[in-house]
Short mmCIF file of C-alpha atoms and ligand atoms in Angstrom, two decimals:
data_model
loop_
_atom_site.label_atom_id
_atom_site.label_comp_id
_atom_site.label_asym_id
_atom_site.label_seq_id
_atom_site.Cartn_x
_atom_site.Cartn_y
_atom_site.Cartn_z
CA MET A 194 4.80 22.37 -12.66
CA SER A 195 6.56 22.41 -16.01
CA GLY A 196 6.43 20.10 -19.03
CA LEU A 197 4.58 16.87 -19.58
CA GLN A 198 5.50 14.21 -17.02
CA GLN A 199 5.74 10.60 -18.15
CA ILE A 200 4.04 8.27 -15.66
CA CYS A 201 4.52 4.52 -15.25
CA VAL A 202 1.57 2.89 -13.46
CA LEU A 203 2.53 -0.49 -11.98
CA GLY A 204 -0.69 -2.32 -11.09
CA ALA A 205 -2.83 -0.17 -13.39
CA THR A 206 -5.85 -2.51 -13.29
CA GLY A 207 -6.15 -2.35 -9.49
CA SER A 208 -8.01 0.02 -7.23
CA ILE A 209 -5.06 2.43 -6.79
CA GLY A 210 -4.05 2.10 -10.45
CA LEU A 211 -7.52 3.09 -11.65
CA SER A 212 -7.72 6.02 -9.21
CA THR A 213 -4.33 7.17 -10.50
CA LEU A 214 -5.53 7.04 -14.10
CA ASP A 215 -8.65 8.98 -13.10
CA VAL A 216 -6.45 11.80 -11.73
CA ILE A 217 -4.10 11.71 -14.74
CA ALA A 218 -7.07 11.95 -17.12
CA ARG A 219 -8.09 15.22 -15.40
CA HIS A 220 -4.72 16.81 -16.24
CA PRO A 221 -3.66 15.80 -19.76
CA GLN A 222 -1.57 18.97 -20.00
CA HIS A 223 0.64 17.77 -17.10
CA TYR A 224 0.74 13.96 -17.22
CA GLN A 225 1.07 11.33 -19.91
CA VAL A 226 0.76 7.57 -19.36
CA PHE A 227 4.06 5.96 -20.35
CA ALA A 228 3.46 2.38 -19.17
CA LEU A 229 0.57 0.33 -17.80
CA THR A 230 0.88 -3.10 -16.17
CA GLY A 231 -1.66 -5.76 -15.29
CA PHE A 232 -1.67 -9.32 -14.06
CA ARG A 233 -5.04 -11.07 -14.23
CA ARG A 234 -7.64 -8.58 -15.49
CA LEU A 235 -6.15 -8.42 -18.97
CA ALA A 236 -9.37 -7.41 -20.72
CA GLU A 237 -9.36 -4.32 -18.46
CA LEU A 238 -5.68 -3.71 -19.23
CA GLN A 239 -6.45 -3.86 -22.96
CA ALA A 240 -9.27 -1.30 -22.54
CA LEU A 241 -6.92 0.96 -20.54
CA CYS A 242 -4.26 0.69 -23.26
CA LEU A 243 -6.77 1.65 -25.95
CA ARG A 244 -7.81 4.67 -23.87
CA TYR A 245 -4.40 5.92 -22.62
CA ARG A 246 -2.19 4.77 -25.54
CA PRO A 247 0.93 4.02 -23.42
CA ARG A 248 4.39 3.48 -24.91
CA TYR A 249 4.59 0.13 -23.02
CA ALA A 250 2.27 -2.41 -21.43
CA VAL A 251 3.39 -5.32 -19.25
CA VAL A 252 1.56 -8.65 -18.82
CA PRO A 253 2.51 -11.83 -16.90
CA ASP A 254 3.27 -14.25 -19.76
CA ALA A 255 4.20 -14.55 -23.45
CA GLY A 256 0.78 -15.84 -24.52
CA ALA A 257 -1.00 -12.84 -23.00
CA ALA A 258 1.63 -10.56 -24.56
CA ARG A 259 1.04 -11.94 -28.08
CA GLU A 260 -2.71 -11.52 -27.71
CA LEU A 261 -2.54 -7.95 -26.38
CA GLN A 262 0.17 -6.96 -28.87
CA GLY A 263 -2.02 -8.19 -31.74
CA VAL A 264 -5.04 -6.16 -30.60
CA LEU A 265 -3.02 -3.00 -29.97
CA ARG A 266 -1.16 -3.23 -33.30
CA SER A 267 -4.37 -3.65 -35.27
CA ALA A 268 -5.78 -0.61 -33.45
CA GLY A 269 -2.71 1.30 -34.71
CA LEU A 270 -1.21 1.87 -31.25
CA PRO A 271 2.54 2.38 -30.75
CA THR A 272 2.49 0.25 -27.57
CA ASP A 273 5.14 -2.45 -27.05
CA VAL A 274 3.99 -5.28 -24.79
CA LEU A 275 6.62 -6.65 -22.38
CA VAL A 276 6.48 -9.74 -20.18
CA GLY A 277 6.86 -10.63 -16.50
CA GLU A 278 9.03 -9.24 -13.73
CA ALA A 279 11.79 -8.25 -16.16
CA GLY A 280 9.26 -6.20 -18.13
CA LEU A 281 7.99 -4.56 -14.93
CA CYS A 282 11.53 -3.63 -13.89
CA GLU A 283 12.32 -2.33 -17.38
CA VAL A 284 9.37 0.09 -17.52
CA ALA A 285 9.84 1.16 -13.87
CA ALA A 286 13.44 2.17 -14.58
CA HIS A 287 12.99 3.44 -18.16
CA PRO A 288 15.02 6.61 -18.79
CA GLU A 289 11.98 8.46 -20.16
CA VAL A 290 9.87 7.86 -17.03
CA ASP A 291 9.51 10.74 -14.56
CA ALA A 292 7.29 9.14 -11.91
CA VAL A 293 6.34 5.58 -11.02
CA MET A 294 3.09 4.71 -9.25
CA ALA A 295 4.04 1.55 -7.32
CA ALA A 296 0.59 -0.03 -6.95
CA ILE A 297 1.19 -3.76 -7.37
CA VAL A 298 -0.16 -5.59 -4.32
CA GLY A 299 2.17 -7.61 -2.07
CA ALA A 300 5.69 -8.95 -2.43
CA ALA A 301 5.25 -9.13 -6.23
CA GLY A 302 5.84 -5.38 -6.27
CA LEU A 303 9.20 -5.49 -4.52
CA LYS A 304 11.63 -5.84 -7.43
CA PRO A 305 9.86 -3.42 -9.82
CA THR A 306 9.60 -0.82 -7.04
CA LEU A 307 13.28 -1.26 -6.17
CA ALA A 308 14.12 -0.93 -9.88
CA ALA A 309 12.37 2.47 -9.91
CA VAL A 310 14.22 3.45 -6.72
CA ALA A 311 17.61 2.43 -8.14
CA ALA A 312 16.89 4.50 -11.25
CA GLY A 313 16.29 7.57 -9.06
CA LYS A 314 12.67 8.06 -10.08
CA LYS A 315 9.94 9.91 -8.28
CA ILE A 316 8.19 7.00 -6.54
CA LEU A 317 4.56 7.23 -5.51
CA LEU A 318 4.51 4.37 -3.00
CA ALA A 319 1.22 2.52 -2.52
CA ASN A 320 2.86 -0.94 -2.38
CA LYS A 321 3.59 -0.82 1.36
CA GLU A 322 4.58 -4.50 1.41
CA ALA A 323 7.74 -3.68 -0.59
CA LEU A 324 8.93 -1.23 2.07
CA VAL A 325 7.86 -3.50 4.94
CA MET A 326 9.88 -6.39 3.49
CA SER A 327 13.07 -4.58 2.62
CA GLY A 328 12.91 -1.38 4.74
CA ALA A 329 16.60 -0.72 5.44
CA LEU A 330 17.75 -1.70 1.93
CA PHE A 331 14.91 0.27 0.34
CA MET A 332 15.70 3.47 2.25
CA GLN A 333 19.46 3.10 1.61
CA ALA A 334 18.73 2.74 -2.09
CA VAL A 335 16.54 5.87 -2.01
CA ARG A 336 19.36 7.86 -0.43
CA ARG A 337 21.95 6.44 -2.84
CA SER A 338 20.00 7.14 -6.03
CA GLY A 339 18.36 10.40 -4.96
CA ALA A 340 14.90 8.98 -5.71
CA VAL A 341 12.01 11.07 -4.38
CA LEU A 342 9.79 8.87 -2.23
CA LEU A 343 6.23 10.10 -1.71
CA PRO A 344 3.73 8.08 0.34
CA ILE A 345 0.35 7.21 -1.19
CA ASP A 346 -1.01 5.32 1.80
CA SER A 347 -3.51 7.92 3.06
CA GLU A 348 -2.14 7.88 6.63
CA HIS A 349 1.49 8.29 5.57
CA ASN A 350 0.56 10.92 3.03
CA ALA A 351 -1.25 12.76 5.86
CA ILE A 352 1.79 12.49 8.15
CA PHE A 353 4.05 13.70 5.33
CA GLN A 354 1.78 16.71 4.88
CA CYS A 355 1.81 17.45 8.65
CA LEU A 356 5.62 17.26 8.96
CA PRO A 357 7.97 20.15 8.14
CA SER A 358 9.90 19.81 4.88
CA ASP A 359 13.17 19.19 6.77
CA TYR A 360 11.84 16.23 8.80
CA ALA A 361 14.69 14.06 7.51
CA ARG A 362 16.87 15.85 10.10
CA GLY A 363 15.12 13.59 12.61
CA LEU A 364 11.73 13.69 14.31
CA GLY A 365 13.27 14.92 17.58
CA ALA A 366 15.19 17.69 15.80
CA VAL A 367 11.98 19.07 14.24
CA GLY A 368 10.06 18.92 17.53
CA VAL A 369 7.87 15.87 16.93
CA ARG A 370 6.76 14.05 20.08
CA ARG A 371 4.85 11.22 18.37
CA ILE A 372 2.92 10.21 15.31
CA LEU A 373 -0.76 9.30 15.67
CA LEU A 374 -1.64 6.72 13.03
CA THR A 375 -5.40 6.53 12.54
CA ALA A 376 -7.30 3.34 11.72
CA SER A 377 -10.97 2.88 10.92
CA GLY A 378 -11.10 -0.45 12.76
CA GLY A 379 -12.53 -2.05 9.62
CA PRO A 380 -15.79 -3.98 9.24
CA PHE A 381 -15.30 -6.10 12.41
CA ARG A 382 -14.59 -3.32 14.90
CA GLU A 383 -17.71 -4.17 16.91
CA THR A 384 -18.51 -7.71 15.75
CA PRO A 385 -18.90 -10.03 18.79
CA LEU A 386 -15.60 -11.93 19.12
CA ALA A 387 -17.29 -15.34 18.88
CA GLU A 388 -18.79 -14.38 15.50
CA LEU A 389 -15.36 -13.73 13.95
CA GLU A 390 -15.03 -17.52 13.52
CA GLN A 391 -17.85 -17.41 10.95
CA VAL A 392 -17.16 -14.22 8.96
CA THR A 393 -16.85 -14.62 5.17
CA PRO A 394 -14.45 -13.07 2.65
CA GLU A 395 -17.37 -10.97 1.37
CA GLN A 396 -17.95 -9.52 4.85
CA ALA A 397 -14.23 -8.93 5.33
CA CYS A 398 -13.99 -7.11 1.98
CA ALA A 399 -16.98 -4.84 2.71
CA HIS A 400 -15.01 -1.99 4.25
CA PRO A 401 -17.22 0.69 5.83
CA ASN A 402 -15.31 3.71 4.39
CA TRP A 403 -12.89 2.68 1.64
CA SER A 404 -13.25 0.70 -1.59
CA MET A 405 -10.00 -1.25 -2.09
CA GLY A 406 -8.48 -4.45 -3.51
CA ARG A 407 -9.33 -7.71 -1.73
CA LYS A 408 -5.98 -8.32 -0.02
CA ILE A 409 -5.77 -4.91 1.63
CA SER A 410 -9.48 -5.15 2.53
CA VAL A 411 -8.83 -8.36 4.50
CA ASP A 412 -5.74 -6.70 6.03
CA SER A 413 -7.96 -3.82 7.15
CA ALA A 414 -10.45 -6.23 8.69
CA SER A 415 -7.67 -7.99 10.67
CA MET A 416 -5.85 -4.68 11.30
CA MET A 417 -2.70 -6.25 9.81
CA ASN A 418 -2.97 -3.30 7.44
CA LYS A 419 -2.33 -0.98 10.39
CA GLY A 420 0.49 -3.25 11.53
CA LEU A 421 2.12 -3.04 8.08
CA GLU A 422 1.52 0.72 8.14
CA LEU A 423 3.24 1.01 11.52
CA ILE A 424 6.35 -0.61 10.00
CA GLU A 425 5.97 1.52 6.86
CA ALA A 426 5.85 4.70 8.99
CA CYS A 427 8.97 3.69 10.92
CA TRP A 428 10.94 3.51 7.65
CA LEU A 429 9.42 6.53 5.92
CA PHE A 430 9.83 8.89 8.86
CA ASP A 431 12.79 7.29 10.67
CA ALA A 432 10.61 6.65 13.73
CA THR A 433 10.77 3.94 16.38
CA PRO A 434 7.66 1.79 16.93
CA ALA A 435 7.32 3.47 20.34
CA GLN A 436 6.97 6.88 18.65
CA ILE A 437 3.86 5.72 16.77
CA GLU A 438 0.49 5.34 18.42
CA VAL A 439 -2.45 3.71 16.64
CA VAL A 440 -5.78 5.50 17.16
CA ILE A 441 -9.12 4.01 16.12
CA HIS A 442 -11.12 6.67 14.31
CA PRO A 443 -14.13 5.01 12.66
CA GLN A 444 -15.13 7.90 10.37
CA SER A 445 -11.80 7.93 8.38
CA VAL A 446 -11.92 11.72 8.05
CA ILE A 447 -8.69 12.47 9.89
CA HIS A 448 -6.04 10.51 7.97
CA SER A 449 -3.36 10.78 10.72
CA LEU A 450 -1.79 13.36 13.01
CA VAL A 451 1.59 14.64 14.21
CA ASP A 452 1.98 15.63 17.87
CA TYR A 453 4.66 18.30 18.54
CA VAL A 454 6.51 19.04 21.81
CA ASP A 455 4.80 22.41 22.17
CA GLY A 456 1.40 20.69 22.37
CA SER A 457 0.40 21.46 18.77
CA VAL A 458 -1.21 18.51 17.00
CA LEU A 459 -1.44 18.81 13.21
CA ALA A 460 -3.88 16.64 11.28
CA GLN A 461 -4.78 16.18 7.63
CA LEU A 462 -8.48 15.70 6.94
CA GLY A 463 -10.46 14.85 3.85
CA ASN A 464 -13.08 12.55 2.41
CA PRO A 465 -11.88 8.93 2.30
CA ASP A 466 -10.90 8.88 -1.39
CA MET A 467 -7.44 7.79 -2.52
CA ARG A 468 -7.44 10.37 -5.31
CA THR A 469 -6.46 12.96 -2.67
CA PRO A 470 -3.11 11.39 -1.68
CA ILE A 471 -2.52 10.35 -5.31
CA SER A 472 -3.03 13.94 -6.53
CA HIS A 473 -0.93 15.30 -3.70
CA ALA A 474 2.00 13.05 -4.55
CA LEU A 475 1.68 13.43 -8.33
CA ALA A 476 1.75 17.23 -8.20
CA TRP A 477 3.91 17.69 -5.07
CA PRO A 478 4.87 20.33 -4.08
CA ALA A 479 2.08 21.90 -6.16
CA ARG A 480 -1.64 21.14 -5.69
CA ILE A 481 -4.07 19.98 -8.37
CA ASP A 482 -7.77 19.15 -8.54
CA SER A 483 -8.33 15.48 -7.67
CA GLY A 484 -12.05 15.19 -8.37
CA VAL A 485 -12.68 14.56 -4.65
CA ALA A 486 -15.72 16.36 -3.22
CA PRO A 487 -15.03 19.07 -0.62
CA LEU A 488 -15.23 17.90 3.00
CA ASP A 489 -18.62 18.68 4.54
CA LEU A 490 -17.98 18.98 8.29
CA PHE A 491 -21.63 19.75 9.04
CA ARG A 492 -22.68 16.46 7.50
CA ILE A 493 -19.95 14.55 9.36
CA ALA A 494 -20.83 16.39 12.60
CA ARG A 495 -18.73 14.21 14.92
CA LEU A 496 -15.37 12.44 15.03
CA ASP A 497 -14.73 9.54 17.41
CA PHE A 498 -11.49 8.09 18.78
CA SER A 499 -10.59 5.03 20.83
CA ALA A 500 -7.61 2.80 21.61
CA PRO A 501 -7.18 -0.41 19.55
CA ASP A 502 -8.04 -3.74 21.17
CA GLU A 503 -5.14 -6.17 20.63
CA VAL A 504 -7.22 -9.14 21.82
CA ARG A 505 -9.66 -8.50 18.98
CA PHE A 506 -6.82 -7.62 16.60
CA PRO A 507 -3.81 -9.88 17.38
CA CYS A 508 -2.27 -9.02 13.97
CA LEU A 509 -1.54 -5.53 15.25
CA ARG A 510 0.42 -6.96 18.18
CA LEU A 511 2.30 -9.38 15.90
CA ALA A 512 3.27 -6.54 13.56
CA ARG A 513 4.46 -4.34 16.42
CA GLN A 514 6.60 -7.26 17.68
CA ALA A 515 8.05 -7.74 14.18
CA ALA A 516 8.79 -4.01 13.94
CA GLU A 517 10.63 -4.16 17.27
CA ALA A 518 12.51 -7.36 16.33
CA GLY A 519 13.71 -5.83 13.04
CA GLY A 520 15.92 -7.70 10.55
CA THR A 521 13.89 -10.12 8.45
CA ALA A 522 11.00 -10.27 10.99
CA PRO A 523 8.78 -7.86 8.98
CA ALA A 524 9.46 -9.86 5.77
CA LEU A 525 8.46 -13.08 7.58
CA LEU A 526 5.33 -11.39 8.93
CA ASN A 527 4.38 -10.03 5.53
CA ALA A 528 4.86 -13.32 3.68
CA ALA A 529 2.96 -15.37 6.28
CA ASN A 530 0.16 -12.82 6.08
CA GLU A 531 0.01 -12.99 2.27
CA VAL A 532 -0.34 -16.80 2.37
CA ALA A 533 -2.91 -16.68 5.18
CA VAL A 534 -5.01 -13.97 3.51
CA ALA A 535 -5.01 -15.89 0.21
CA ALA A 536 -6.14 -19.04 2.10
CA PHE A 537 -8.91 -17.06 3.82
CA LEU A 538 -10.07 -15.59 0.49
CA GLU A 539 -10.16 -19.16 -0.91
CA ARG A 540 -12.25 -20.20 2.16
CA ARG A 541 -9.59 -22.70 3.29
CA ILE A 542 -9.21 -21.14 6.76
CA ARG A 543 -11.34 -19.14 9.17
CA PHE A 544 -10.71 -15.44 9.70
CA PRO A 545 -9.07 -15.75 13.19
CA GLU A 546 -6.66 -18.34 11.79
CA ILE A 547 -4.90 -15.61 9.79
CA ALA A 548 -3.28 -14.43 13.04
CA VAL A 549 -2.74 -18.01 14.23
CA ILE A 550 -0.74 -18.83 11.08
CA ILE A 551 1.37 -15.67 11.29
CA ASP A 552 2.08 -16.29 14.97
CA ALA A 553 3.11 -19.90 14.19
CA VAL A 554 5.45 -18.79 11.40
CA LEU A 555 7.06 -16.07 13.52
CA THR A 556 7.57 -18.61 16.31
CA THR A 557 9.21 -21.29 14.12
CA GLU A 558 11.24 -19.04 11.76
CA SER A 559 13.87 -16.91 13.47
CA ALA A 560 14.60 -13.44 12.15
CA GLN A 561 18.05 -12.71 10.68
CA ALA A 562 19.96 -9.51 10.10
CA VAL A 563 19.33 -8.13 6.60
CA ASP A 564 22.53 -8.01 4.55
CA ASP A 565 21.16 -7.90 1.04
CA LEU A 566 18.05 -8.50 -1.04
CA ASP A 567 18.71 -12.26 -1.15
CA THR A 568 18.34 -12.41 2.66
CA VAL A 569 14.94 -10.73 2.35
CA LEU A 570 13.81 -13.00 -0.49
CA ALA A 571 14.99 -16.08 1.43
CA ALA A 572 12.98 -14.98 4.50
CA ASP A 573 9.95 -14.42 2.28
CA ALA A 574 10.30 -17.94 0.80
CA CYS A 575 10.86 -19.55 4.25
CA ALA A 576 7.76 -17.90 5.69
CA ARG A 577 5.64 -18.94 2.70
CA ALA A 578 6.87 -22.54 3.06
CA ALA A 579 6.21 -22.54 6.83
CA ALA A 580 2.69 -21.15 6.33
CA GLY A 581 2.15 -23.88 3.69
CA VAL A 582 3.26 -26.52 6.21
CA TRP A 583 0.74 -25.14 8.74
CA LEU A 584 -2.03 -25.33 6.13
CA SER A 585 -1.26 -28.92 5.12
CA ARG A 586 -0.78 -30.05 8.74
CA HIS A 587 -4.25 -28.69 9.47
CA GLY A 588 -5.74 -30.35 6.41
CA ARG A 589 -6.46 -27.16 4.45
P1 NAD B 839 -5.72 -4.42 -6.23
O1 NAD B 839 -5.83 -5.86 -5.89
O2 NAD B 839 -6.97 -3.67 -6.57
O3 NAD B 839 -4.69 -4.22 -7.46
C1 NAD B 839 -3.46 -4.87 -7.45
C2 NAD B 839 -2.71 -4.63 -8.75
O4 NAD B 839 -1.51 -5.42 -8.70
C3 NAD B 839 -3.47 -5.08 -10.01
O5 NAD B 839 -3.21 -4.19 -11.06
C4 NAD B 839 -2.86 -6.45 -10.33
O6 NAD B 839 -2.90 -6.73 -11.71
C5 NAD B 839 -1.44 -6.27 -9.87
N1 NAD B 839 -0.82 -7.53 -9.46
C6 NAD B 839 -1.32 -8.43 -8.57
N2 NAD B 839 -0.47 -9.47 -8.46
C7 NAD B 839 0.56 -9.24 -9.29
C8 NAD B 839 1.74 -9.97 -9.63
N3 NAD B 839 2.03 -11.15 -9.08
N4 NAD B 839 2.57 -9.41 -10.53
C9 NAD B 839 2.32 -8.21 -11.10
N5 NAD B 839 1.21 -7.49 -10.83
C10 NAD B 839 0.35 -7.99 -9.93
O7 NAD B 839 -4.96 -3.71 -5.00
P2 NAD B 839 -5.03 -2.19 -4.52
O8 NAD B 839 -6.12 -2.04 -3.53
O9 NAD B 839 -4.99 -1.27 -5.69
O10 NAD B 839 -3.67 -2.07 -3.71
C11 NAD B 839 -2.42 -1.95 -4.36
C12 NAD B 839 -1.35 -1.60 -3.33
O11 NAD B 839 -1.68 -0.33 -2.79
C13 NAD B 839 -1.29 -2.56 -2.16
O12 NAD B 839 0.04 -2.70 -1.74
C14 NAD B 839 -2.10 -1.87 -1.08
O13 NAD B 839 -1.68 -2.20 0.23
C15 NAD B 839 -1.79 -0.41 -1.38
N6 NAD B 839 -2.82 0.53 -0.91
C16 NAD B 839 -4.07 0.46 -1.43
C17 NAD B 839 -5.05 1.34 -0.98
C18 NAD B 839 -6.45 1.33 -1.57
O14 NAD B 839 -7.25 2.18 -1.22
N7 NAD B 839 -6.78 0.41 -2.46
C19 NAD B 839 -4.74 2.27 0.01
C20 NAD B 839 -3.44 2.30 0.52
C21 NAD B 839 -2.49 1.43 0.05
MG1 MG B 840 -3.68 3.21 4.68
#
């Protein structure tokens, strides 16, 4: 590694953003925070700005910008505060930025992440929804700009580590038979099916192994997270859905595996702590200390595996169908899921209704071929409107 790398952290106040800053703070000789962005937790963003002294901060509106700018100026900081999606895109594509951590949750991260891609940055991709929505366009843009795309999702980071460096020649060409995508099964892996009607947002967000933001926690509980990850893996590794098998592995120690034609199966293991994939991607191809404790296999003692149950987890089936349908189907799936998860978190629907809403939207809205970003954004808007119609028709 040479020189001081300038890092833009999109979604700095979130779970991934904070883990990223924790890793950066361990290596001040290698990384400097160039920009930090936040959306709701602006007191936290202010504290992060005072600590990391970025060149830019981005907030959602002009009022918040004035307030933060005032505080940072009186503290003598050089930080300029920018506003909204335009501000996010500006810092993501800024000529002085070396790497962008894309850690905004959901579709809100799409344009800023694509701005970083178009500018040919090194992209540390946590925001899987952006790739799920716009897969073909996203990957074309990566190839066109020469951006370096490194997966942060622990499973995809594991797969990346288990693949040879020339995997872009094609999985078949490098001898891969299939990818084994591991899933913990979340907090409801063994909950009696009838009880799923009554589970609360607090129970859904209490993941057994990982501490994460609320949206991805609910996605993990419904296994839509694994469905989104299946689609993400297809784009990242140029795989078909049939080449990817989901494996329930409740301990979350193996983060995914690659099965080769000679019978070799390579896995990446580690404690469930996102600072490992974040450090891997930040320093790649070098290795740096992440602060994660060494894996203690004697304490873990056993690793379990089973096949996923698509009756319990219909979201996984819906995502696989969307992956196979292609076009705008994954964007429709993603948007319907975002609306349904928000409604569940607001206690307007029951947990099993998340899948019911997505199924209804995918049945009423037909998928189109993706020509450009407007097609993707139109599909996203259609699915949100259709999910809204479902909610109002059912009195929620
Ligand atoms: P989080 O909810 O903790 O943080 C989300 C961040 O996005 C916050 O900084 C928030 O301010 C920002 N944000 C939210 N809405 C926004 C909007 N409309 N405009 C601009 N910024 C907005 O979420 P997280 O758990 O850190 O997850 C972030 C992303 O990383 C998600 O796409 C998630 O799927 C992915 N991911 C997370 C984990 C994990 O362990 N947390 C693991 C793998 C992948
Ligand atoms: Mg993951």
